[in-house]
mmCIF file of C-alpha atoms and ligand atoms in Angstrom:
data_model
loop_
_atom_site.group_PDB
_atom_site.id
_atom_site.type_symbol
_atom_site.label_atom_id
_atom_site.label_comp_id
_atom_site.label_asym_id
_atom_site.label_seq_id
_atom_site.Cartn_x
_atom_site.Cartn_y
_atom_site.Cartn_z
ATOM 1 C CA MET A 174 9.663 13.150 32.201
ATOM 2 C CA THR A 175 6.427 14.609 30.802
ATOM 3 C CA ASP A 176 3.191 12.741 30.219
ATOM 4 C CA VAL A 177 3.641 12.968 26.464
ATOM 5 C CA THR A 178 7.078 11.339 26.583
ATOM 6 C CA ASP A 179 5.685 8.700 28.897
ATOM 7 C CA GLY A 180 2.918 7.994 26.393
ATOM 8 C CA VAL A 181 5.320 7.747 23.480
ATOM 9 C CA LEU A 182 7.640 5.411 25.365
ATOM 10 C CA HIS A 183 4.699 3.301 26.400
ATOM 11 C CA THR A 184 3.584 3.016 22.771
ATOM 12 C CA LEU A 185 7.118 2.119 21.816
ATOM 13 C CA PHE A 186 8.312 -0.310 24.456
ATOM 14 C CA ARG A 187 5.166 -1.787 25.981
ATOM 15 C CA SER A 188 2.392 -1.935 23.410
ATOM 16 C CA ASP A 189 4.651 -2.628 20.408
ATOM 17 C CA GLN A 190 4.233 -6.305 19.691
ATOM 18 C CA GLY A 191 5.990 -6.062 16.352
ATOM 19 C CA GLY A 192 9.580 -6.198 17.614
ATOM 20 C CA HIS A 193 10.894 -3.143 15.752
ATOM 21 C CA GLU A 194 14.658 -2.748 15.414
ATOM 22 C CA GLN A 195 14.905 1.007 15.760
ATOM 23 C CA VAL A 196 12.701 4.066 16.145
ATOM 24 C CA VAL A 197 14.075 7.568 15.696
ATOM 25 C CA LEU A 198 12.301 10.675 16.973
ATOM 26 C CA CYS A 199 13.297 13.719 14.933
ATOM 27 C CA GLN A 200 12.881 17.369 15.887
ATOM 28 C CA ASP A 201 14.061 20.542 14.173
ATOM 29 C CA ARG A 202 12.700 23.615 15.934
ATOM 30 C CA ALA A 203 13.782 26.071 13.205
ATOM 31 C CA SER A 204 11.584 24.458 10.534
ATOM 32 C CA GLY A 205 8.945 23.007 12.880
ATOM 33 C CA LEU A 206 9.768 19.433 11.880
ATOM 34 C CA LYS A 207 8.562 16.646 14.155
ATOM 35 C CA ALA A 208 8.929 13.206 12.657
ATOM 36 C CA VAL A 209 9.173 9.546 13.590
ATOM 37 C CA ILE A 210 11.228 7.077 11.571
ATOM 38 C CA ALA A 211 10.441 3.447 12.359
ATOM 39 C CA ILE A 212 12.607 0.574 11.160
ATOM 40 C CA HIS A 213 10.827 -2.719 11.660
ATOM 41 C CA SER A 214 13.333 -5.082 10.093
ATOM 42 C CA THR A 215 16.522 -4.992 8.064
ATOM 43 C CA ALA A 216 16.746 -8.805 7.866
ATOM 44 C CA LEU A 217 16.283 -8.802 4.087
ATOM 45 C CA GLY A 218 18.149 -5.523 3.468
ATOM 46 C CA PRO A 219 17.810 -1.786 4.131
ATOM 47 C CA ALA A 220 14.340 -0.836 5.362
ATOM 48 C CA LEU A 221 12.223 0.695 2.579
ATOM 49 C CA GLY A 222 8.927 2.562 2.931
ATOM 50 C CA GLY A 223 7.358 5.945 2.333
ATOM 51 C CA THR A 224 6.992 9.135 4.346
ATOM 52 C CA ARG A 225 3.470 9.931 5.537
ATOM 53 C CA PHE A 226 2.743 13.623 6.253
ATOM 54 C CA TYR A 227 -0.351 13.776 8.401
ATOM 55 C CA PRO A 228 -1.918 15.933 11.162
ATOM 56 C CA TYR A 229 -1.881 13.311 13.928
ATOM 57 C CA ALA A 230 -3.893 14.297 17.001
ATOM 58 C CA THR A 231 -1.150 13.111 19.383
ATOM 59 C CA GLU A 232 2.494 12.023 19.299
ATOM 60 C CA GLU A 233 1.433 8.576 20.503
ATOM 61 C CA GLU A 234 -0.840 8.221 17.499
ATOM 62 C CA ALA A 235 2.031 9.174 15.190
ATOM 63 C CA VAL A 236 4.406 6.656 16.785
ATOM 64 C CA ALA A 237 1.759 3.923 16.669
ATOM 65 C CA ASP A 238 1.075 4.616 12.984
ATOM 66 C CA ALA A 239 4.789 4.617 12.105
ATOM 67 C CA LEU A 240 5.288 1.280 13.920
ATOM 68 C CA ASN A 241 2.273 -0.282 12.249
ATOM 69 C CA LEU A 242 3.126 0.968 8.772
ATOM 70 C CA ALA A 243 6.800 -0.060 9.085
ATOM 71 C CA ARG A 244 5.818 -3.578 10.071
ATOM 72 C CA GLY A 245 3.432 -3.750 7.106
ATOM 73 C CA MET A 246 6.284 -2.757 4.789
ATOM 74 C CA SER A 247 8.437 -5.663 6.055
ATOM 75 C CA TYR A 248 5.722 -8.078 4.972
ATOM 76 C CA LYS A 249 5.062 -6.317 1.656
ATOM 77 C CA ASN A 250 8.748 -6.156 0.724
ATOM 78 C CA ALA A 251 9.363 -9.770 1.746
ATOM 79 C CA MET A 252 6.407 -10.996 -0.327
ATOM 80 C CA ALA A 253 7.496 -8.941 -3.332
ATOM 81 C CA GLY A 254 10.867 -10.718 -3.201
ATOM 82 C CA LEU A 255 12.756 -7.445 -2.696
ATOM 83 C CA GLY A 256 16.120 -7.241 -0.955
ATOM 84 C CA HIS A 257 14.599 -4.815 1.533
ATOM 85 C CA GLY A 258 13.267 -4.820 5.030
ATOM 86 C CA GLY A 259 10.403 -2.658 6.239
ATOM 87 C CA GLY A 260 10.427 0.909 7.461
ATOM 88 C CA LYS A 261 8.224 3.947 7.404
ATOM 89 C CA ALA A 262 8.388 7.563 8.507
ATOM 90 C CA VAL A 263 5.672 9.959 9.579
ATOM 91 C CA ILE A 264 5.927 13.739 9.704
ATOM 92 C CA ILE A 265 3.509 15.226 12.216
ATOM 93 C CA GLY A 266 1.374 18.149 10.998
ATOM 94 C CA ASP A 267 -0.909 19.355 8.241
ATOM 95 C CA PRO A 268 1.134 19.303 5.012
ATOM 96 C CA GLU A 269 -1.065 22.055 3.555
ATOM 97 C CA ARG A 270 -0.010 24.340 6.388
ATOM 98 C CA ILE A 271 3.506 23.434 7.516
ATOM 99 C CA LYS A 272 5.257 21.778 4.570
ATOM 100 C CA THR A 273 8.218 23.940 3.514
ATOM 101 C CA GLU A 274 11.476 23.318 1.698
ATOM 102 C CA GLU A 275 13.364 23.987 4.964
ATOM 103 C CA LEU A 276 11.305 21.333 6.782
ATOM 104 C CA LEU A 277 11.787 18.730 4.023
ATOM 105 C CA LEU A 278 15.550 19.375 3.994
ATOM 106 C CA ALA A 279 15.683 18.982 7.784
ATOM 107 C CA TYR A 280 13.770 15.712 7.407
ATOM 108 C CA GLY A 281 16.154 14.554 4.642
ATOM 109 C CA ARG A 282 19.142 15.187 6.922
ATOM 110 C CA PHE A 283 17.608 12.918 9.587
ATOM 111 C CA VAL A 284 17.047 10.124 7.037
ATOM 112 C CA ALA A 285 20.635 10.588 5.774
ATOM 113 C CA SER A 286 21.959 10.339 9.348
ATOM 114 C CA LEU A 287 20.818 6.702 9.379
ATOM 115 C CA GLY A 288 23.421 5.955 6.708
ATOM 116 C CA GLY A 289 21.136 3.915 4.449
ATOM 117 C CA ARG A 290 19.446 1.709 7.052
ATOM 118 C CA TYR A 291 16.194 3.411 5.976
ATOM 119 C CA VAL A 292 15.306 4.347 2.385
ATOM 120 C CA THR A 293 12.388 6.732 1.978
ATOM 121 C CA ALA A 294 9.694 7.312 -0.688
ATOM 122 C CA CYS A 295 6.300 9.052 -1.120
ATOM 123 C CA ASP A 296 3.171 8.210 0.841
ATOM 124 C CA VAL A 297 -0.036 10.011 1.828
ATOM 125 C CA GLY A 298 0.748 13.747 1.973
ATOM 126 C CA THR A 299 4.120 13.570 0.196
ATOM 127 C CA PHE A 300 4.716 13.771 -3.525
ATOM 128 C CA VAL A 301 7.399 13.332 -6.169
ATOM 129 C CA ALA A 302 8.339 17.039 -5.908
ATOM 130 C CA ASP A 303 8.871 16.637 -2.144
ATOM 131 C CA MET A 304 11.173 13.654 -2.653
ATOM 132 C CA ASP A 305 13.198 15.741 -5.117
ATOM 133 C CA VAL A 306 13.825 18.198 -2.261
ATOM 134 C CA VAL A 307 14.646 15.451 0.274
ATOM 135 C CA ALA A 308 17.042 13.863 -2.248
ATOM 136 C CA ARG A 309 19.158 17.052 -2.305
ATOM 137 C CA VAL A 310 20.499 16.142 1.157
ATOM 138 C CA CYS A 311 19.813 12.396 1.309
ATOM 139 C CA PRO A 312 21.019 9.782 -1.205
ATOM 140 C CA TRP A 313 18.598 7.210 0.257
ATOM 141 C CA THR A 314 15.538 8.791 -1.355
ATOM 142 C CA THR A 315 13.272 7.203 -3.986
ATOM 143 C CA GLY A 316 10.013 8.324 -5.579
ATOM 144 C CA ARG A 317 11.869 11.208 -7.250
ATOM 145 C CA SER A 318 10.938 12.737 -10.606
ATOM 146 C CA PRO A 319 12.468 11.295 -13.786
ATOM 147 C CA GLU A 320 14.400 14.586 -14.222
ATOM 148 C CA ASN A 321 16.115 13.828 -10.895
ATOM 149 C CA GLY A 322 16.922 10.186 -11.594
ATOM 150 C CA GLY A 323 13.648 8.859 -10.227
ATOM 151 C CA ALA A 324 10.814 6.763 -11.600
ATOM 152 C CA GLY A 325 7.998 9.263 -11.004
ATOM 153 C CA ASP A 326 4.419 8.243 -10.282
ATOM 154 C CA SER A 327 4.227 4.679 -8.915
ATOM 155 C CA SER A 328 0.491 4.224 -9.479
ATOM 156 C CA VAL A 329 0.958 2.862 -13.025
ATOM 157 C CA LEU A 330 2.736 -0.280 -11.809
ATOM 158 C CA THR A 331 0.588 -0.514 -8.691
ATOM 159 C CA ALA A 332 -2.488 -0.788 -10.926
ATOM 160 C CA TYR A 333 -0.728 -3.296 -13.158
ATOM 161 C CA GLY A 334 0.112 -5.466 -10.118
ATOM 162 C CA VAL A 335 -3.476 -5.347 -8.833
ATOM 163 C CA PHE A 336 -4.634 -6.409 -12.289
ATOM 164 C CA GLN A 337 -2.246 -9.383 -12.097
ATOM 165 C CA GLY A 338 -3.693 -10.261 -8.694
ATOM 166 C CA MET A 339 -7.184 -10.240 -10.210
ATOM 167 C CA ARG A 340 -6.074 -12.481 -13.062
ATOM 168 C CA ALA A 341 -4.591 -14.927 -10.540
ATOM 169 C CA SER A 342 -7.856 -14.847 -8.550
ATOM 170 C CA ALA A 343 -9.807 -15.626 -11.732
ATOM 171 C CA GLN A 344 -7.413 -18.469 -12.523
ATOM 172 C CA HIS A 345 -7.811 -19.923 -9.024
ATOM 173 C CA LEU A 346 -11.594 -19.589 -8.876
ATOM 174 C CA TRP A 347 -12.740 -20.023 -12.468
ATOM 175 C CA GLY A 348 -9.797 -21.922 -14.008
ATOM 176 C CA ASP A 349 -8.963 -19.162 -16.509
ATOM 177 C CA PRO A 350 -7.061 -15.882 -15.926
ATOM 178 C CA THR A 351 -9.125 -13.796 -18.327
ATOM 179 C CA LEU A 352 -11.496 -11.188 -16.908
ATOM 180 C CA ARG A 353 -13.495 -11.060 -20.139
ATOM 181 C CA GLY A 354 -17.192 -10.752 -19.303
ATOM 182 C CA ARG A 355 -16.529 -10.425 -15.540
ATOM 183 C CA ARG A 356 -18.203 -7.568 -13.687
ATOM 184 C CA VAL A 357 -15.624 -5.647 -11.624
ATOM 185 C CA GLY A 358 -16.497 -2.861 -9.149
ATOM 186 C CA ILE A 359 -13.824 -0.278 -8.256
ATOM 187 C CA ALA A 360 -14.272 1.986 -5.210
ATOM 188 C CA GLY A 361 -11.938 4.953 -5.684
ATOM 189 C CA VAL A 362 -10.772 5.985 -9.131
ATOM 190 C CA GLY A 363 -7.812 8.137 -8.160
ATOM 191 C CA LYS A 364 -4.278 7.566 -9.403
ATOM 192 C CA VAL A 365 -4.367 3.745 -9.131
ATOM 193 C CA GLY A 366 -8.089 3.119 -9.736
ATOM 194 C CA ARG A 367 -8.218 4.886 -13.066
ATOM 195 C CA HIS A 368 -5.253 2.929 -14.471
ATOM 196 C CA LEU A 369 -6.932 -0.250 -13.265
ATOM 197 C CA VAL A 370 -10.047 0.662 -15.275
ATOM 198 C CA GLU A 371 -7.913 0.728 -18.437
ATOM 199 C CA HIS A 372 -6.428 -2.744 -17.845
ATOM 200 C CA LEU A 373 -9.858 -4.214 -17.150
ATOM 201 C CA LEU A 374 -11.534 -2.700 -20.208
ATOM 202 C CA GLU A 375 -8.669 -3.871 -22.385
ATOM 203 C CA ASP A 376 -9.185 -7.406 -21.068
ATOM 204 C CA GLY A 377 -12.928 -7.267 -21.839
ATOM 205 C CA ALA A 378 -14.318 -6.820 -18.317
ATOM 206 C CA GLU A 379 -17.468 -4.877 -17.462
ATOM 207 C CA VAL A 380 -16.502 -2.071 -15.063
ATOM 208 C CA VAL A 381 -18.562 -0.281 -12.388
ATOM 209 C CA ILE A 382 -16.941 2.598 -10.467
ATOM 210 C CA THR A 383 -17.645 4.937 -7.586
ATOM 211 C CA ASP A 384 -15.758 7.808 -5.963
ATOM 212 C CA VAL A 385 -16.604 10.554 -3.474
ATOM 213 C CA ARG A 386 -15.133 13.067 -5.931
ATOM 214 C CA PRO A 387 -17.386 13.732 -8.932
ATOM 215 C CA ASP A 388 -14.391 15.006 -10.955
ATOM 216 C CA ALA A 389 -12.605 11.653 -10.506
ATOM 217 C CA VAL A 390 -15.702 9.797 -11.788
ATOM 218 C CA HIS A 391 -16.134 12.234 -14.662
ATOM 219 C CA ARG A 392 -12.533 11.840 -15.778
ATOM 220 C CA VAL A 393 -13.107 8.092 -16.226
ATOM 221 C CA THR A 394 -16.568 8.212 -17.817
ATOM 222 C CA GLU A 395 -15.488 10.928 -20.223
ATOM 223 C CA ALA A 396 -12.712 8.688 -21.556
ATOM 224 C CA HIS A 397 -14.797 5.494 -21.277
ATOM 225 C CA PRO A 398 -18.565 6.098 -21.560
ATOM 226 C CA GLU A 399 -19.190 2.336 -21.289
ATOM 227 C CA VAL A 400 -18.138 2.368 -17.609
ATOM 228 C CA ALA A 401 -21.116 2.226 -15.216
ATOM 229 C CA VAL A 402 -21.293 4.386 -12.080
ATOM 230 C CA ALA A 403 -22.635 3.371 -8.653
ATOM 231 C CA ALA A 404 -23.992 6.067 -6.309
ATOM 232 C CA ASP A 405 -21.535 5.196 -3.524
ATOM 233 C CA THR A 406 -19.407 2.351 -2.157
ATOM 234 C CA ASP A 407 -22.377 0.806 -0.355
ATOM 235 C CA ALA A 408 -24.319 0.633 -3.634
ATOM 236 C CA LEU A 409 -21.254 -0.687 -5.452
ATOM 237 C CA ILE A 410 -20.660 -3.606 -3.097
ATOM 238 C CA ARG A 411 -24.336 -4.585 -3.347
ATOM 239 C CA THR A 412 -24.279 -4.499 -7.179
ATOM 240 C CA GLU A 413 -26.015 -7.515 -8.633
ATOM 241 C CA ALA A 414 -23.781 -10.220 -10.118
ATOM 242 C CA LEU A 415 -20.571 -8.446 -9.163
ATOM 243 C CA ASP A 416 -17.647 -10.836 -9.678
ATOM 244 C CA ILE A 417 -14.782 -8.774 -8.217
ATOM 245 C CA TYR A 418 -14.676 -5.881 -5.741
ATOM 246 C CA ALA A 419 -11.572 -3.674 -5.849
ATOM 247 C CA PRO A 420 -11.170 -1.314 -2.867
ATOM 248 C CA CYS A 421 -8.899 1.439 -4.213
ATOM 249 C CA ALA A 422 -9.646 4.295 -1.806
ATOM 250 C CA LEU A 423 -8.927 4.099 1.933
ATOM 251 C CA GLY A 424 -8.098 1.338 4.423
ATOM 252 C CA GLY A 425 -10.700 -0.576 6.452
ATOM 253 C CA ALA A 426 -12.968 -1.274 3.448
ATOM 254 C CA LEU A 427 -13.604 -4.825 4.650
ATOM 255 C CA ASN A 428 -15.436 -4.618 7.962
ATOM 256 C CA ASP A 429 -18.417 -5.942 9.915
ATOM 257 C CA GLU A 430 -20.833 -3.830 7.839
ATOM 258 C CA SER A 431 -19.465 -4.433 4.336
ATOM 259 C CA VAL A 432 -18.473 -8.131 4.387
ATOM 260 C CA PRO A 433 -22.010 -9.510 5.081
ATOM 261 C CA VAL A 434 -23.491 -7.622 2.090
ATOM 262 C CA LEU A 435 -20.713 -8.090 -0.497
ATOM 263 C CA THR A 436 -22.044 -9.662 -3.694
ATOM 264 C CA ALA A 437 -18.580 -10.206 -5.188
ATOM 265 C CA LYS A 438 -16.839 -13.567 -5.148
ATOM 266 C CA VAL A 439 -13.374 -12.008 -5.111
ATOM 267 C CA VAL A 440 -11.878 -8.989 -3.322
ATOM 268 C CA CYS A 441 -8.695 -7.650 -4.909
ATOM 269 C CA GLY A 442 -7.751 -3.973 -4.743
ATOM 270 C CA ALA A 443 -5.000 -1.426 -4.181
ATOM 271 C CA ALA A 444 -5.946 0.082 -0.814
ATOM 272 C CA ASN A 445 -3.594 -0.619 2.090
ATOM 273 C CA ASN A 446 -4.925 -2.276 5.271
ATOM 274 C CA GLN A 447 -8.271 -3.340 3.795
ATOM 275 C CA LEU A 448 -9.096 -5.682 6.699
ATOM 276 C CA ALA A 449 -10.596 -3.435 9.390
ATOM 277 C CA HIS A 450 -9.638 -5.776 12.239
ATOM 278 C CA PRO A 451 -8.242 -9.273 12.810
ATOM 279 C CA GLY A 452 -10.904 -11.872 12.043
ATOM 280 C CA VAL A 453 -12.335 -10.180 8.931
ATOM 281 C CA GLU A 454 -10.208 -12.483 6.748
ATOM 282 C CA LYS A 455 -12.053 -15.421 8.352
ATOM 283 C CA ASP A 456 -15.474 -13.776 7.800
ATOM 284 C CA LEU A 457 -14.627 -13.448 4.099
ATOM 285 C CA ALA A 458 -13.538 -17.090 3.895
ATOM 286 C CA ASP A 459 -16.722 -18.202 5.716
ATOM 287 C CA ARG A 460 -18.798 -16.408 3.082
ATOM 288 C CA GLY A 461 -16.809 -18.155 0.334
ATOM 289 C CA ILE A 462 -15.241 -14.881 -0.839
ATOM 290 C CA LEU A 463 -11.684 -15.167 -2.148
ATOM 291 C CA TYR A 464 -9.482 -12.396 -0.717
ATOM 292 C CA ALA A 465 -6.266 -11.505 -2.563
ATOM 293 C CA PRO A 466 -4.165 -9.958 0.261
ATOM 294 C CA ASP A 467 -3.742 -6.185 -0.190
ATOM 295 C CA TYR A 468 -0.011 -5.963 0.452
ATOM 296 C CA VAL A 469 0.675 -8.737 -2.038
ATOM 297 C CA VAL A 470 -1.273 -7.305 -4.966
ATOM 298 C CA ASN A 471 -0.449 -3.618 -4.385
ATOM 299 C CA ALA A 472 3.337 -4.154 -4.333
ATOM 300 C CA GLY A 473 3.880 -2.732 -7.853
ATOM 301 C CA GLY A 474 4.625 0.707 -6.403
ATOM 302 C CA VAL A 475 7.315 -0.469 -3.997
ATOM 303 C CA ILE A 476 8.805 -2.693 -6.707
ATOM 304 C CA GLN A 477 9.147 0.497 -8.761
ATOM 305 C CA VAL A 478 10.761 2.636 -6.063
ATOM 306 C CA ALA A 479 13.167 -0.171 -5.063
ATOM 307 C CA ASP A 480 14.311 -0.290 -8.668
ATOM 308 C CA GLU A 481 15.233 3.407 -8.548
ATOM 309 C CA LEU A 482 18.190 2.505 -6.362
ATOM 310 C CA HIS A 483 19.637 0.498 -9.260
ATOM 311 C CA GLY A 484 18.879 3.030 -12.043
ATOM 312 C CA PHE A 485 15.221 2.777 -12.969
ATOM 313 C CA ASP A 486 14.194 0.553 -15.866
ATOM 314 C CA PHE A 487 10.442 0.426 -16.586
ATOM 315 C CA ASP A 488 10.472 -2.891 -18.461
ATOM 316 C CA ARG A 489 12.460 -4.620 -15.726
ATOM 317 C CA CYS A 490 9.974 -3.319 -13.143
ATOM 318 C CA ARG A 491 6.957 -4.321 -15.169
ATOM 319 C CA ALA A 492 8.385 -7.850 -15.481
ATOM 320 C CA LYS A 493 8.815 -7.967 -11.676
ATOM 321 C CA ALA A 494 5.283 -6.652 -11.102
ATOM 322 C CA ALA A 495 3.945 -9.311 -13.496
ATOM 323 C CA LYS A 496 5.199 -11.917 -11.003
ATOM 324 C CA ILE A 497 2.434 -10.797 -8.630
ATOM 325 C CA PHE A 498 0.310 -13.237 -10.667
ATOM 326 C CA ASP A 499 2.422 -16.240 -9.555
ATOM 327 C CA THR A 500 2.846 -14.948 -6.011
ATOM 328 C CA THR A 501 -0.917 -14.578 -5.572
ATOM 329 C CA LEU A 502 -1.530 -18.074 -6.927
ATOM 330 C CA ALA A 503 1.116 -19.487 -4.562
ATOM 331 C CA ILE A 504 -0.627 -17.820 -1.609
ATOM 332 C CA PHE A 505 -4.002 -19.311 -2.559
ATOM 333 C CA ALA A 506 -2.339 -22.732 -2.851
ATOM 334 C CA ARG A 507 -0.656 -22.384 0.566
ATOM 335 C CA ALA A 508 -3.956 -21.220 2.121
ATOM 336 C CA LYS A 509 -5.697 -24.328 0.793
ATOM 337 C CA GLU A 510 -2.875 -26.602 1.916
ATOM 338 C CA ASP A 511 -2.735 -25.178 5.460
ATOM 339 C CA GLY A 512 -6.525 -24.707 5.752
ATOM 340 C CA ILE A 513 -6.185 -20.996 6.559
ATOM 341 C CA PRO A 514 -7.398 -17.765 4.858
ATOM 342 C CA PRO A 515 -5.095 -16.283 2.163
ATOM 343 C CA ALA A 516 -4.229 -13.281 4.366
ATOM 344 C CA ALA A 517 -2.829 -15.644 7.031
ATOM 345 C CA ALA A 518 -1.004 -17.686 4.381
ATOM 346 C CA ALA A 519 0.683 -14.531 3.045
ATOM 347 C CA ASP A 520 1.796 -13.569 6.564
ATOM 348 C CA ARG A 521 3.249 -17.051 7.096
ATOM 349 C CA ILE A 522 5.257 -16.959 3.871
ATOM 350 C CA ALA A 523 6.589 -13.434 4.605
ATOM 351 C CA GLU A 524 7.518 -14.366 8.194
ATOM 352 C CA GLN A 525 9.292 -17.487 6.948
ATOM 353 C CA ARG A 526 11.365 -15.412 4.493
ATOM 354 C CA MET A 527 12.369 -12.951 7.214
ATOM 355 C CA ALA A 528 13.241 -15.736 9.685
ATOM 356 C CA GLU A 529 15.363 -17.525 7.081
ATOM 357 C CA ALA A 530 17.202 -14.268 6.291
ATOM 358 C CA ARG A 531 17.861 -13.662 10.007
ATOM 359 C CA GLY A 532 19.228 -17.196 10.352
ATOM 360 C CA ARG A 533 21.686 -16.824 7.486
HETATM 361 N N1 NAD B 792 -0.262 5.042 -5.541
HETATM 362 C C1 NAD B 792 0.382 3.913 -5.302
HETATM 363 O O1 NAD B 792 1.365 3.576 -5.965
HETATM 364 C C2 NAD B 792 -0.119 2.975 -4.220
HETATM 365 C C3 NAD B 792 0.682 1.866 -3.887
HETATM 366 C C4 NAD B 792 0.215 0.951 -2.919
HETATM 367 C C5 NAD B 792 -1.000 1.196 -2.299
HETATM 368 N N2 NAD B 792 -1.759 2.309 -2.636
HETATM 369 C C6 NAD B 792 -3.030 2.510 -1.949
HETATM 370 O O2 NAD B 792 -4.079 2.466 -2.914
HETATM 371 C C7 NAD B 792 -5.119 3.382 -2.544
HETATM 372 C C8 NAD B 792 -5.348 4.382 -3.671
HETATM 373 O O3 NAD B 792 -4.151 5.088 -3.913
HETATM 374 P P1 NAD B 792 -4.097 6.293 -4.967
HETATM 375 O O4 NAD B 792 -2.666 6.629 -5.129
HETATM 376 O O5 NAD B 792 -4.924 5.954 -6.157
HETATM 377 O O6 NAD B 792 -4.796 7.438 -4.116
HETATM 378 P P2 NAD B 792 -5.654 8.680 -4.656
HETATM 379 O O7 NAD B 792 -5.785 9.611 -3.502
HETATM 380 O O8 NAD B 792 -5.108 9.187 -5.954
HETATM 381 O O9 NAD B 792 -7.089 8.009 -4.998
HETATM 382 C C9 NAD B 792 -8.002 7.600 -4.037
HETATM 383 C C10 NAD B 792 -9.384 7.913 -4.571
HETATM 384 O O10 NAD B 792 -10.336 7.392 -3.652
HETATM 385 C C11 NAD B 792 -11.390 8.325 -3.508
HETATM 386 N N3 NAD B 792 -12.097 8.103 -2.255
HETATM 387 C C12 NAD B 792 -11.771 8.506 -1.005
HETATM 388 N N4 NAD B 792 -12.690 8.078 -0.106
HETATM 389 C C13 NAD B 792 -13.596 7.361 -0.798
HETATM 390 C C14 NAD B 792 -14.770 6.663 -0.428
HETATM 391 N N5 NAD B 792 -15.184 6.612 0.837
HETATM 392 N N6 NAD B 792 -15.480 6.069 -1.417
HETATM 393 C C15 NAD B 792 -15.073 6.115 -2.712
HETATM 394 N N7 NAD B 792 -13.972 6.756 -3.104
HETATM 395 C C16 NAD B 792 -13.235 7.390 -2.174
HETATM 396 C C17 NAD B 792 -10.711 9.674 -3.621
HETATM 397 O O11 NAD B 792 -11.632 10.709 -3.977
HETATM 398 C C18 NAD B 792 -9.673 9.419 -4.701
HETATM 399 O O12 NAD B 792 -10.182 9.708 -5.999
HETATM 400 C C19 NAD B 792 -4.654 4.017 -1.228
HETATM 401 O O13 NAD B 792 -5.191 3.281 -0.146
HETATM 402 C C20 NAD B 792 -3.148 3.845 -1.248
HETATM 403 O O14 NAD B 792 -2.597 3.794 0.056
HETATM 404 C C21 NAD B 792 -1.332 3.184 -3.579
#
């Protein structure tokens, strides 16, 4: 047994505290495919989660990421009330360099070999066009284009769900769901962030944005000259009289550097894994900042792809995503009742749902 295999097995069997059901290592030498499919739980139904295509430095890192992401999907899907467990796949390599039709088809055949225990979708490094290719050999593929029976870009409903989470936060904190007159800062105006801007302006909020890409900022300010721009995320989170901070770029936005200087009273955004490490949720609560858990408010996208399996209907999905308002309020209520931060309350509710499903 080589060192690499040893490392992967160690990651899998010894350091995995998440209790995953199944992990599949996939290799196709002809196309250069190396992938990991992790199924965390099928208690609530087939595992659902996207495919990340990323140049991991080591196989161990790829396995660890797949395990972590799959576990996160179990919680997200349970909280969204979907009949799905959590799973995730990672393809190892730089998509710009190694992504080919042959490789995607090889990957699709591996997903198909699981017979529907895992349903895939897009994630970082994979797009609607890629899922169209995967779907040619695998019926358990979502995130396809509308021409191929899919729902297309999921960021529209993701933004709508985040907006509902913000409205619930406003209701909880200020006794009224409207965001009229509230100052909202968005870090990252990509696919989700820019749709979020539209919802906020429509509701009468004052919006401040920032993005590392000048073209992304320009696209928003050109359409909406009333939107203010902060120099960078650090300037944005220190903005005077900021009511809500919406991290919509990368994970880890809430950390030991950012939390002490946040001026906002609410954090509610689309980015996955916003809490940089365990304990940050407590730091936020200690500062009196209300945190709407990321995987609860950004579930609009997975609600959309899950619907594809039943013949996509936008209005039905939008109605489901609107329920993120009630779910977020219920989490704040549970957090208050149990005397714990909202992130811990969300985990408790999700774990309860999975345990009940296992016991049935
Ligand atoms: N698209 C979805 O449906 C969906 C669903 C759930 C969660 N999310 C999460 O929401 C986040 C945004 O997703 P997206 O689809 O809009 O991605 P995207 O890549 O289209 O947009 C992200 C934007 O953030 C900007 N950015 C990167 N680093 C930054 C930094 N340090 N400071 C400021 N801006 C920065 C990028 O330039 C880009 O414009 C991601 O974390 C994603 O995982 C997305």
